[in-house]
mmCIF file of C-alpha atoms and ligand atoms in Angstrom:
data_model
loop_
_atom_site.group_PDB
_atom_site.id
_atom_site.type_symbol
_atom_site.label_atom_id
_atom_site.label_comp_id
_atom_site.label_asym_id
_atom_site.label_seq_id
_atom_site.Cartn_x
_atom_site.Cartn_y
_atom_site.Cartn_z
ATOM 1 C CA UNK G 1 0.017 0.239 -0.112
ATOM 2 C CA UNK G 2 1.070 3.448 -1.012
ATOM 3 C CA UNK G 3 1.652 6.044 1.943
ATOM 4 C CA UNK G 4 -0.873 8.253 0.528
ATOM 5 C CA UNK G 5 -3.050 5.350 1.193
ATOM 6 C CA UNK G 6 -1.778 4.309 4.376
ATOM 7 C CA UNK G 7 -2.480 7.736 5.191
ATOM 8 C CA UNK G 8 -6.166 7.644 4.346
ATOM 9 C CA UNK G 9 -6.546 4.605 6.172
ATOM 10 C CA UNK G 10 -4.643 6.078 9.436
ATOM 11 C CA UNK G 11 -2.177 3.487 9.537
ATOM 12 C CA UNK G 12 0.814 5.512 8.783
ATOM 13 C CA UNK G 13 1.938 8.907 9.796
ATOM 14 C CA UNK G 14 4.331 11.358 7.917
ATOM 15 C CA UNK G 15 7.693 10.317 9.738
ATOM 16 C CA UNK G 16 10.407 11.324 7.095
ATOM 17 C CA UNK G 17 11.272 13.099 3.986
ATOM 18 C CA UNK G 18 12.592 9.826 2.275
ATOM 19 C CA UNK G 19 9.347 8.214 2.417
ATOM 20 C CA UNK G 20 7.431 11.270 1.260
ATOM 21 C CA UNK G 21 9.832 11.368 -1.334
ATOM 22 C CA UNK G 22 9.373 8.164 -2.456
ATOM 23 C CA UNK G 23 5.630 8.276 -2.462
ATOM 24 C CA UNK G 24 5.859 11.578 -4.737
ATOM 25 C CA UNK G 25 7.803 9.590 -7.269
ATOM 26 C CA UNK G 26 5.332 6.754 -7.300
ATOM 27 C CA UNK G 27 2.214 9.477 -7.759
ATOM 28 C CA UNK G 28 4.350 11.072 -10.884
ATOM 29 C CA UNK G 29 4.680 7.494 -11.984
ATOM 30 C CA UNK G 30 0.928 7.036 -11.505
ATOM 31 C CA UNK G 31 0.643 10.511 -13.492
ATOM 32 C CA UNK G 32 3.007 9.761 -16.549
ATOM 33 C CA UNK G 33 1.362 6.225 -17.043
ATOM 34 C CA UNK G 34 -1.991 7.828 -17.372
ATOM 35 C CA UNK G 35 -0.581 10.350 -19.848
ATOM 36 C CA UNK G 36 1.032 8.008 -21.972
ATOM 37 C CA UNK G 37 -2.244 6.354 -22.316
ATOM 38 C CA UNK G 38 -4.309 10.002 -22.618
ATOM 39 C CA UNK G 39 -2.251 11.909 -24.897
ATOM 40 C CA UNK G 40 -2.610 9.872 -27.901
ATOM 41 C CA UNK G 41 -6.501 10.440 -27.248
ATOM 42 C CA UNK G 42 -6.524 14.015 -26.939
ATOM 43 C CA UNK G 43 -4.126 13.773 -29.901
ATOM 44 C CA UNK G 44 -7.192 12.244 -31.819
ATOM 45 C CA UNK G 45 -9.847 14.534 -30.463
ATOM 46 C CA UNK G 46 -7.863 17.658 -31.674
ATOM 47 C CA UNK G 47 -8.952 19.473 -34.831
ATOM 48 C CA UNK G 48 -5.844 21.521 -35.666
ATOM 49 C CA UNK G 49 -2.877 19.868 -36.741
ATOM 50 C CA UNK G 50 -0.015 21.558 -34.853
ATOM 51 C CA UNK G 51 -1.950 20.514 -31.888
ATOM 52 C CA UNK G 52 -2.623 17.053 -32.622
ATOM 53 C CA UNK G 53 1.328 17.035 -33.332
ATOM 54 C CA UNK G 54 2.008 18.744 -29.886
ATOM 55 C CA UNK G 55 -0.193 16.185 -28.053
ATOM 56 C CA UNK G 56 1.536 13.592 -30.034
ATOM 57 C CA UNK G 57 4.728 14.636 -29.053
ATOM 58 C CA UNK G 58 4.555 14.957 -25.361
ATOM 59 C CA UNK G 59 3.171 11.419 -25.418
ATOM 60 C CA UNK G 60 6.245 10.351 -26.576
ATOM 61 C CA UNK G 61 8.273 13.012 -23.890
ATOM 62 C CA UNK G 62 5.872 11.637 -21.016
ATOM 63 C CA UNK G 63 7.036 8.091 -22.126
ATOM 64 C CA UNK G 64 10.918 9.115 -21.584
ATOM 65 C CA UNK G 65 9.898 10.892 -18.389
ATOM 66 C CA UNK G 66 8.234 7.743 -16.932
ATOM 67 C CA UNK G 67 11.480 6.206 -17.999
ATOM 68 C CA UNK G 68 13.457 8.731 -16.105
ATOM 69 C CA UNK G 69 11.119 7.693 -12.965
ATOM 70 C CA UNK G 70 12.241 4.232 -13.298
ATOM 71 C CA UNK G 71 15.712 5.151 -13.129
ATOM 72 C CA UNK G 72 15.281 7.111 -10.112
ATOM 73 C CA UNK G 73 13.669 3.831 -8.597
ATOM 74 C CA UNK G 74 16.363 1.716 -10.216
ATOM 75 C CA UNK G 75 19.195 4.080 -7.937
ATOM 76 C CA UNK G 76 16.950 4.240 -4.768
ATOM 77 C CA UNK G 77 16.656 0.284 -4.794
ATOM 78 C CA UNK G 78 12.928 0.556 -4.592
ATOM 79 C CA UNK G 79 10.512 -1.042 -6.682
ATOM 80 C CA UNK G 80 9.273 0.792 -9.525
ATOM 81 C CA UNK G 81 5.297 0.798 -8.649
ATOM 82 C CA UNK G 82 2.742 3.155 -9.353
ATOM 83 C CA UNK G 83 0.328 5.265 -6.445
ATOM 84 C CA UNK G 84 -2.895 6.095 -7.451
ATOM 85 C CA UNK G 85 -2.870 10.033 -7.638
ATOM 86 C CA UNK G 86 -6.549 11.476 -7.415
ATOM 87 C CA UNK G 87 -5.785 14.787 -9.024
ATOM 88 C CA UNK G 88 -4.878 13.447 -12.585
ATOM 89 C CA UNK G 89 -7.407 10.708 -12.423
ATOM 90 C CA UNK G 90 -10.037 13.949 -12.144
ATOM 91 C CA UNK G 91 -8.018 16.004 -14.541
ATOM 92 C CA UNK G 92 -8.172 13.093 -17.503
ATOM 93 C CA UNK G 93 -11.765 12.281 -16.911
ATOM 94 C CA UNK G 94 -12.352 16.186 -17.368
ATOM 95 C CA UNK G 95 -10.527 15.999 -20.506
ATOM 96 C CA UNK G 96 -12.739 12.856 -21.838
ATOM 97 C CA UNK G 97 -15.484 15.138 -21.289
ATOM 98 C CA UNK G 98 -14.252 17.763 -23.643
ATOM 99 C CA UNK G 99 -12.976 14.951 -25.841
ATOM 100 C CA UNK G 100 -16.327 13.731 -26.344
ATOM 101 C CA UNK G 101 -18.105 17.211 -26.726
ATOM 102 C CA UNK G 102 -19.616 18.215 -30.114
ATOM 103 C CA UNK G 103 -19.602 21.881 -31.612
ATOM 104 C CA UNK G 104 -17.102 24.580 -32.899
ATOM 105 C CA UNK G 105 -13.881 22.670 -33.245
ATOM 106 C CA UNK G 106 -11.580 25.331 -32.331
ATOM 107 C CA UNK G 107 -13.430 26.000 -29.100
ATOM 108 C CA UNK G 108 -13.033 22.762 -28.390
ATOM 109 C CA UNK G 109 -9.327 22.831 -28.742
ATOM 110 C CA UNK G 110 -8.994 26.095 -27.028
ATOM 111 C CA UNK G 111 -10.906 23.638 -24.253
ATOM 112 C CA UNK G 112 -8.533 20.740 -24.634
ATOM 113 C CA UNK G 113 -5.369 23.143 -24.334
ATOM 114 C CA UNK G 114 -6.846 24.671 -20.993
ATOM 115 C CA UNK G 115 -7.351 21.058 -19.414
ATOM 116 C CA UNK G 116 -3.774 19.905 -21.006
ATOM 117 C CA UNK G 117 -2.231 22.982 -19.277
ATOM 118 C CA UNK G 118 -3.955 22.318 -16.271
ATOM 119 C CA UNK G 119 -1.818 18.967 -16.499
ATOM 120 C CA UNK G 120 1.419 20.629 -17.084
ATOM 121 C CA UNK G 121 1.014 23.361 -14.388
ATOM 122 C CA UNK G 122 0.075 20.117 -12.070
ATOM 123 C CA UNK G 123 3.411 18.352 -12.976
ATOM 124 C CA UNK G 124 5.401 21.450 -12.464
ATOM 125 C CA UNK G 125 4.462 21.940 -9.161
ATOM 126 C CA UNK G 126 4.622 17.977 -8.478
ATOM 127 C CA UNK G 127 7.951 17.510 -10.098
ATOM 128 C CA UNK G 128 9.167 20.893 -8.339
ATOM 129 C CA UNK G 129 8.425 19.552 -4.793
ATOM 130 C CA UNK G 130 10.073 16.146 -5.613
ATOM 131 C CA UNK G 131 13.229 17.616 -7.477
ATOM 132 C CA UNK G 132 13.363 19.905 -4.039
ATOM 133 C CA UNK G 133 13.085 16.650 -1.718
ATOM 134 C CA UNK G 134 15.550 14.942 -3.665
ATOM 135 C CA UNK G 135 17.956 17.718 -2.964
ATOM 136 C CA UNK G 136 17.158 17.951 0.757
ATOM 137 C CA UNK G 137 18.123 14.135 0.970
ATOM 138 C CA UNK G 138 21.215 14.878 -0.802
ATOM 139 C CA UNK G 139 20.329 12.713 -4.073
ATOM 140 C CA UNK G 140 21.639 15.288 -6.502
ATOM 141 C CA UNK G 141 21.674 12.905 -9.721
ATOM 142 C CA UNK G 142 17.979 12.564 -9.243
ATOM 143 C CA UNK G 143 17.350 15.905 -8.819
ATOM 144 C CA UNK G 144 18.993 16.600 -11.848
ATOM 145 C CA UNK G 145 16.900 14.146 -13.665
ATOM 146 C CA UNK G 146 13.692 15.489 -12.455
ATOM 147 C CA UNK G 147 14.709 19.013 -13.083
ATOM 148 C CA UNK G 148 15.061 17.917 -17.031
ATOM 149 C CA UNK G 149 11.537 16.526 -16.805
ATOM 150 C CA UNK G 150 10.461 19.939 -14.933
ATOM 151 C CA UNK G 151 12.324 21.855 -17.802
ATOM 152 C CA UNK G 152 10.486 19.701 -21.025
ATOM 153 C CA UNK G 153 6.942 20.007 -18.570
ATOM 154 C CA UNK G 154 7.491 24.098 -18.854
ATOM 155 C CA UNK G 155 8.559 23.804 -22.428
ATOM 156 C CA UNK G 156 5.266 21.999 -23.390
ATOM 157 C CA UNK G 157 3.278 24.846 -21.117
ATOM 158 C CA UNK G 158 4.347 27.392 -23.376
ATOM 159 C CA UNK G 159 4.130 25.571 -26.733
ATOM 160 C CA UNK G 160 0.676 25.338 -25.665
ATOM 161 C CA UNK G 161 -0.051 29.080 -24.870
ATOM 162 C CA UNK G 162 1.779 29.978 -28.062
ATOM 163 C CA UNK G 163 -0.573 27.635 -30.041
ATOM 164 C CA UNK G 164 -3.926 28.925 -28.306
ATOM 165 C CA UNK G 165 -2.815 32.550 -28.460
ATOM 166 C CA UNK G 166 -1.458 32.243 -32.429
ATOM 167 C CA UNK G 167 -3.947 29.814 -33.984
ATOM 168 C CA UNK G 168 -6.615 28.063 -31.711
ATOM 169 C CA UNK G 169 -8.407 30.926 -30.268
ATOM 170 C CA UNK G 170 -8.338 33.676 -32.882
ATOM 171 C CA UNK G 171 -10.386 31.150 -35.357
ATOM 172 C CA UNK G 172 -12.415 29.904 -31.968
ATOM 173 C CA UNK G 173 -16.559 31.069 -32.159
ATOM 174 C CA UNK G 174 -16.667 33.815 -30.074
HETATM 175 FE FE1 LIG Q 201 5.058 14.654 -17.478
#
């Protein structure tokens, strides 16, 4: 059982940074795992060709980020397993509602971009915390790896802002 589930069940407490850090990694592993699956569906649902490409590219990036997390587990000698992240589950199910919706394709793309940016911002917050915890634990190599992912998430966020501002929003029905 993951730390978060144990906390919910009242069987564990928050005793040390190492357990907290490992739980964060397991939750991020769950996040990437779900995104590797969700992003190609977002690409299918998107109308704009560049947006489709951006979602497909980020699916590929997420696959590498998941691999990076697997290396972290390896270094720590911890089994690579997921701990359910309720937040990402909720965000993806909101995204699914948008994917299934009818309407103006550009408005739908705008909604998909906003949903994807919500995910990116969440990942930026969580990877930022994980990186800082790694530094606190003296795990500098792992902190560097997490920083690489953090940089990629920020780049994706900027790319989505650019796509929304330059292509999607201007053609959307107001
Ligand atoms: Fe990611």
